[in-house]
PDB file of C-alpha atoms in Angstrom:
ATOM      1  CA  UNK A 346      33.173 173.262-124.127  1.00 55.00           C
ATOM      2  CA  UNK A 347      34.022 170.556-121.287  1.00 64.00           C
ATOM      3  CA  UNK A 348      34.293 172.166-117.904  1.00 66.00           C
ATOM      4  CA  UNK A 349      37.738 172.102-116.706  1.00 68.00           C
ATOM      5  CA  UNK A 350      38.555 171.749-112.845  1.00 65.00           C
ATOM      6  CA  UNK A 351      41.522 172.315-110.930  1.00 68.00           C
ATOM      7  CA  UNK A 352      42.715 169.895-108.447  1.00 70.00           C
ATOM      8  CA  UNK A 353      45.173 170.415-105.975  1.00 76.00           C
ATOM      9  CA  UNK A 354      46.030 168.203-103.144  1.00 83.00           C
ATOM     10  CA  UNK A 355      45.565 169.256 -99.780  1.00 86.00           C
ATOM     11  CA  UNK A 356      47.963 170.259 -97.346  1.00 90.00           C
ATOM     12  CA  UNK A 357      48.393 167.230 -94.674  1.00 91.00           C
ATOM     13  CA  UNK A 358      46.780 170.200 -92.224  1.00 94.00           C
ATOM     14  CA  UNK A 359      43.844 170.331 -93.890  1.00 93.00           C
ATOM     15  CA  UNK A 360      43.549 166.207 -93.972  1.00 93.00           C
ATOM     16  CA  UNK A 361      44.463 166.031 -90.076  1.00 96.00           C
ATOM     17  CA  UNK A 362      41.835 168.641 -89.297  1.00 96.00           C
ATOM     18  CA  UNK A 363      38.968 166.970 -91.391  1.00 96.00           C
ATOM     19  CA  UNK A 364      39.676 163.694 -89.474  1.00 97.00           C
ATOM     20  CA  UNK A 365      39.824 164.841 -86.196  1.00 97.00           C
ATOM     21  CA  UNK A 366      36.756 166.717 -86.506  1.00 97.00           C
ATOM     22  CA  UNK A 367      35.069 163.763 -88.254  1.00 97.00           C
ATOM     23  CA  UNK A 368      36.457 162.049 -85.445  1.00 97.00           C
ATOM     24  CA  UNK A 369      35.364 164.043 -82.801  1.00 97.00           C
ATOM     25  CA  UNK A 370      31.983 164.497 -84.217  1.00 97.00           C
ATOM     26  CA  UNK A 371      31.288 160.733 -84.278  1.00 96.00           C
ATOM     27  CA  UNK A 372      32.357 160.441 -80.625  1.00 97.00           C
ATOM     28  CA  UNK A 373      30.442 163.538 -79.553  1.00 96.00           C
ATOM     29  CA  UNK A 374      27.578 161.987 -80.755  1.00 95.00           C
ATOM     30  CA  UNK A 375      28.223 158.425 -79.712  1.00 94.00           C
ATOM     31  CA  UNK A 376      28.650 159.882 -75.821  1.00 95.00           C
ATOM     32  CA  UNK A 377      26.055 161.554 -76.313  1.00 93.00           C
ATOM     33  CA  UNK A 378      23.733 158.747 -77.102  1.00 93.00           C
ATOM     34  CA  UNK A 379      25.376 156.911 -74.081  1.00 92.00           C
ATOM     35  CA  UNK A 380      24.948 159.569 -71.667  1.00 90.00           C
ATOM     36  CA  UNK A 381      20.940 160.386 -72.623  1.00 88.00           C
ATOM     37  CA  UNK A 382      18.799 159.831 -69.896  1.00 86.00           C
ATOM     38  CA  UNK A 383      15.303 158.296 -70.281  1.00 77.00           C
ATOM     39  CA  UNK A 384      14.080 155.391 -72.155  1.00 82.00           C
ATOM     40  CA  UNK A 385      16.283 152.554 -74.041  1.00 86.00           C
ATOM     41  CA  UNK A 386      14.199 152.802 -76.966  1.00 86.00           C
ATOM     42  CA  UNK A 387      14.763 156.716 -77.206  1.00 85.00           C
ATOM     43  CA  UNK A 388      18.343 156.344 -77.286  1.00 87.00           C
ATOM     44  CA  UNK A 389      18.652 153.351 -79.584  1.00 90.00           C
ATOM     45  CA  UNK A 390      16.208 155.928 -81.879  1.00 90.00           C
ATOM     46  CA  UNK A 391      18.245 158.555 -81.954  1.00 91.00           C
ATOM     47  CA  UNK A 392      21.280 156.143 -82.617  1.00 93.00           C
ATOM     48  CA  UNK A 393      19.568 154.762 -85.591  1.00 94.00           C
ATOM     49  CA  UNK A 394      18.862 158.591 -86.550  1.00 94.00           C
ATOM     50  CA  UNK A 395      22.557 159.669 -86.216  1.00 95.00           C
ATOM     51  CA  UNK A 396      23.858 156.298 -87.972  1.00 94.00           C
ATOM     52  CA  UNK A 397      20.878 157.004 -90.598  1.00 96.00           C
ATOM     53  CA  UNK A 398      22.247 160.592 -91.286  1.00 96.00           C
ATOM     54  CA  UNK A 399      26.287 159.592 -91.190  1.00 96.00           C
ATOM     55  CA  UNK A 400      25.475 157.011 -93.681  1.00 96.00           C
ATOM     56  CA  UNK A 401      23.096 158.976 -96.172  1.00 97.00           C
ATOM     57  CA  UNK A 402      25.339 161.999 -96.358  1.00 96.00           C
ATOM     58  CA  UNK A 403      28.317 159.761 -97.667  1.00 96.00           C
ATOM     59  CA  UNK A 404      25.716 158.680 -99.975  1.00 96.00           C
ATOM     60  CA  UNK A 405      24.074 162.163-101.013  1.00 96.00           C
ATOM     61  CA  UNK A 406      27.861 163.783-101.234  1.00 95.00           C
ATOM     62  CA  UNK A 407      28.796 160.913-103.713  1.00 94.00           C
ATOM     63  CA  UNK A 408      25.672 161.416-105.905  1.00 95.00           C
ATOM     64  CA  UNK A 409      26.233 164.884-105.814  1.00 93.00           C
ATOM     65  CA  UNK A 410      29.901 164.189-106.885  1.00 91.00           C
ATOM     66  CA  UNK A 411      28.913 161.876-109.535  1.00 91.00           C
ATOM     67  CA  UNK A 412      26.358 163.712-111.161  1.00 92.00           C
ATOM     68  CA  UNK A 413      27.903 167.166-111.608  1.00 87.00           C
ATOM     69  CA  UNK A 414      29.083 167.102-115.067  1.00 84.00           C
ATOM     70  CA  UNK A 415      26.066 165.294-116.271  1.00 87.00           C
ATOM     71  CA  UNK A 416      23.709 162.911-114.487  1.00 88.00           C
ATOM     72  CA  UNK A 417      24.882 159.240-114.624  1.00 92.00           C
ATOM     73  CA  UNK A 418      22.738 157.669-112.091  1.00 92.00           C
ATOM     74  CA  UNK A 419      19.105 156.950-112.579  1.00 94.00           C
ATOM     75  CA  UNK A 420      16.734 159.257-111.809  1.00 92.00           C
ATOM     76  CA  UNK A 421      15.153 156.621-109.196  1.00 95.00           C
ATOM     77  CA  UNK A 422      18.387 156.314-107.618  1.00 95.00           C
ATOM     78  CA  UNK A 423      18.650 160.315-107.339  1.00 95.00           C
ATOM     79  CA  UNK A 424      15.396 160.934-105.810  1.00 97.00           C
ATOM     80  CA  UNK A 425      16.019 157.583-103.498  1.00 96.00           C
ATOM     81  CA  UNK A 426      19.167 159.426-102.151  1.00 96.00           C
ATOM     82  CA  UNK A 427      17.613 162.775-101.646  1.00 97.00           C
ATOM     83  CA  UNK A 428      14.427 161.028-100.174  1.00 97.00           C
ATOM     84  CA  UNK A 429      16.798 159.040 -97.785  1.00 97.00           C
ATOM     85  CA  UNK A 430      18.284 162.446 -96.861  1.00 97.00           C
ATOM     86  CA  UNK A 431      15.137 163.935 -95.998  1.00 97.00           C
ATOM     87  CA  UNK A 432      13.909 161.239 -94.083  1.00 97.00           C
ATOM     88  CA  UNK A 433      17.046 161.072 -92.384  1.00 96.00           C
ATOM     89  CA  UNK A 434      17.063 164.844 -91.411  1.00 96.00           C
ATOM     90  CA  UNK A 435      13.558 164.918 -90.664  1.00 96.00           C
ATOM     91  CA  UNK A 436      13.336 161.810 -88.125  1.00 94.00           C
ATOM     92  CA  UNK A 437      16.087 162.181 -86.305  1.00 94.00           C
ATOM     93  CA  UNK A 438      15.067 166.117 -85.421  1.00 94.00           C
ATOM     94  CA  UNK A 439      11.668 164.788 -84.663  1.00 93.00           C
ATOM     95  CA  UNK A 440      13.267 161.931 -82.500  1.00 89.00           C
ATOM     96  CA  UNK A 441      15.185 164.695 -80.504  1.00 90.00           C
ATOM     97  CA  UNK A 442      12.460 167.016 -80.528  1.00 91.00           C
ATOM     98  CA  UNK A 443      10.087 164.595 -78.358  1.00 89.00           C
ATOM     99  CA  UNK A 444      12.184 162.988 -76.312  1.00 88.00           C
ATOM    100  CA  UNK A 445      11.702 164.254 -72.587  1.00 87.00           C
ATOM    101  CA  UNK A 446      15.049 165.294 -71.586  1.00 88.00           C
ATOM    102  CA  UNK A 447      16.630 168.937 -70.485  1.00 90.00           C
ATOM    103  CA  UNK A 448      16.784 171.567 -72.705  1.00 91.00           C
ATOM    104  CA  UNK A 449      20.762 171.530 -72.574  1.00 92.00           C
ATOM    105  CA  UNK A 450      20.700 167.728 -73.511  1.00 92.00           C
ATOM    106  CA  UNK A 451      18.702 168.550 -76.560  1.00 92.00           C
ATOM    107  CA  UNK A 452      21.088 171.381 -77.704  1.00 93.00           C
ATOM    108  CA  UNK A 453      24.276 168.660 -77.289  1.00 95.00           C
ATOM    109  CA  UNK A 454      22.593 166.639 -79.425  1.00 94.00           C
ATOM    110  CA  UNK A 455      21.358 168.925 -81.587  1.00 95.00           C
ATOM    111  CA  UNK A 456      24.751 170.513 -82.372  1.00 96.00           C
ATOM    112  CA  UNK A 457      26.570 167.227 -82.237  1.00 96.00           C
ATOM    113  CA  UNK A 458      24.643 166.279 -84.653  1.00 96.00           C
ATOM    114  CA  UNK A 459      24.955 169.116 -87.058  1.00 96.00           C
ATOM    115  CA  UNK A 460      28.470 168.900 -86.523  1.00 97.00           C
ATOM    116  CA  UNK A 461      28.521 165.246 -87.807  1.00 97.00           C
ATOM    117  CA  UNK A 462      26.600 166.004 -90.606  1.00 97.00           C
ATOM    118  CA  UNK A 463      29.213 168.859 -91.374  1.00 97.00           C
ATOM    119  CA  UNK A 464      32.261 166.816 -90.704  1.00 97.00           C
ATOM    120  CA  UNK A 465      30.779 163.892 -93.063  1.00 97.00           C
ATOM    121  CA  UNK A 466      30.204 166.025 -95.968  1.00 96.00           C
ATOM    122  CA  UNK A 467      33.838 167.832 -95.559  1.00 96.00           C
ATOM    123  CA  UNK A 468      35.316 164.281 -95.164  1.00 96.00           C
ATOM    124  CA  UNK A 469      33.500 162.868 -98.318  1.00 95.00           C
ATOM    125  CA  UNK A 470      35.005 165.941-100.195  1.00 94.00           C
ATOM    126  CA  UNK A 471      38.224 165.384 -99.033  1.00 94.00           C
ATOM    127  CA  UNK A 472      38.448 162.019 -99.745  1.00 93.00           C
ATOM    128  CA  UNK A 473      37.233 162.524-103.165  1.00 91.00           C
ATOM    129  CA  UNK A 474      39.399 165.438-104.300  1.00 90.00           C
ATOM    130  CA  UNK A 475      42.719 162.902-103.237  1.00 90.00           C
ATOM    131  CA  UNK A 476      41.262 160.176-105.199  1.00 87.00           C
ATOM    132  CA  UNK A 477      40.475 162.828-108.138  1.00 86.00           C
ATOM    133  CA  UNK A 478      44.046 164.416-107.760  1.00 86.00           C
ATOM    134  CA  UNK A 479      45.628 160.634-107.906  1.00 86.00           C
ATOM    135  CA  UNK A 480      43.619 159.802-111.083  1.00 83.00           C
ATOM    136  CA  UNK A 481      44.730 163.022-112.867  1.00 83.00           C
ATOM    137  CA  UNK A 482      48.306 162.575-111.351  1.00 80.00           C
ATOM    138  CA  UNK A 483      48.541 159.123-112.702  1.00 80.00           C
ATOM    139  CA  UNK A 484      46.711 160.140-116.287  1.00 77.00           C
ATOM    140  CA  UNK A 485      49.261 162.932-116.802  1.00 70.00           C
ATOM    141  CA  UNK A 486      52.399 160.353-115.964  1.00 65.00           C
ATOM    142  CA  UNK A 487      50.994 157.827-118.296  1.00 63.00           C
ATOM    143  CA  UNK A 488      50.542 160.486-120.984  1.00 65.00           C
ATOM    144  CA  UNK A 489      54.428 161.538-120.694  1.00 66.00           C
ATOM    145  CA  UNK A 490      55.350 157.873-120.653  1.00 64.00           C
ATOM    146  CA  UNK A 491      53.787 157.394-123.985  1.00 66.00           C
ATOM    147  CA  UNK A 492      55.242 160.921-125.142  1.00 66.00           C
ATOM    148  CA  UNK A 493      58.594 159.527-124.045  1.00 67.00           C
ATOM    149  CA  UNK A 494      58.385 156.024-125.686  1.00 65.00           C
ATOM    150  CA  UNK A 495      57.125 157.051-129.085  1.00 61.00           C
TER     151      UNK A 495
END
């Protein structure tokens, strides 16, 4: 028996909250990187780690959602996405850990980075849910049109 999903549109309040949280997380990370003391190379490393984390979270969310009913992606792609996610998390954490900055600045960057990861997954889910609801509604509309014209 096929798995059935209940799909409903998210409220506009939820969508606003998700987009605001994502925007605030990106802003907090960007402001943190710009304000970090130390060498430019360290700031560049953290910035790249944050971008890597951002993009790989979207890729991971998509890969998991695409394969929820059975594997459609190749095993190599699944392994690549999980390896990239692990690398983004480990390398960014290592970069933050080794930076010679005060503990409060490390904590700020850590919290804003975790906020970015969380907000990215939430945004990916919200956007994908909206897309699937739209597809479902379109399919139901086409089915009703077909019944009316027959």
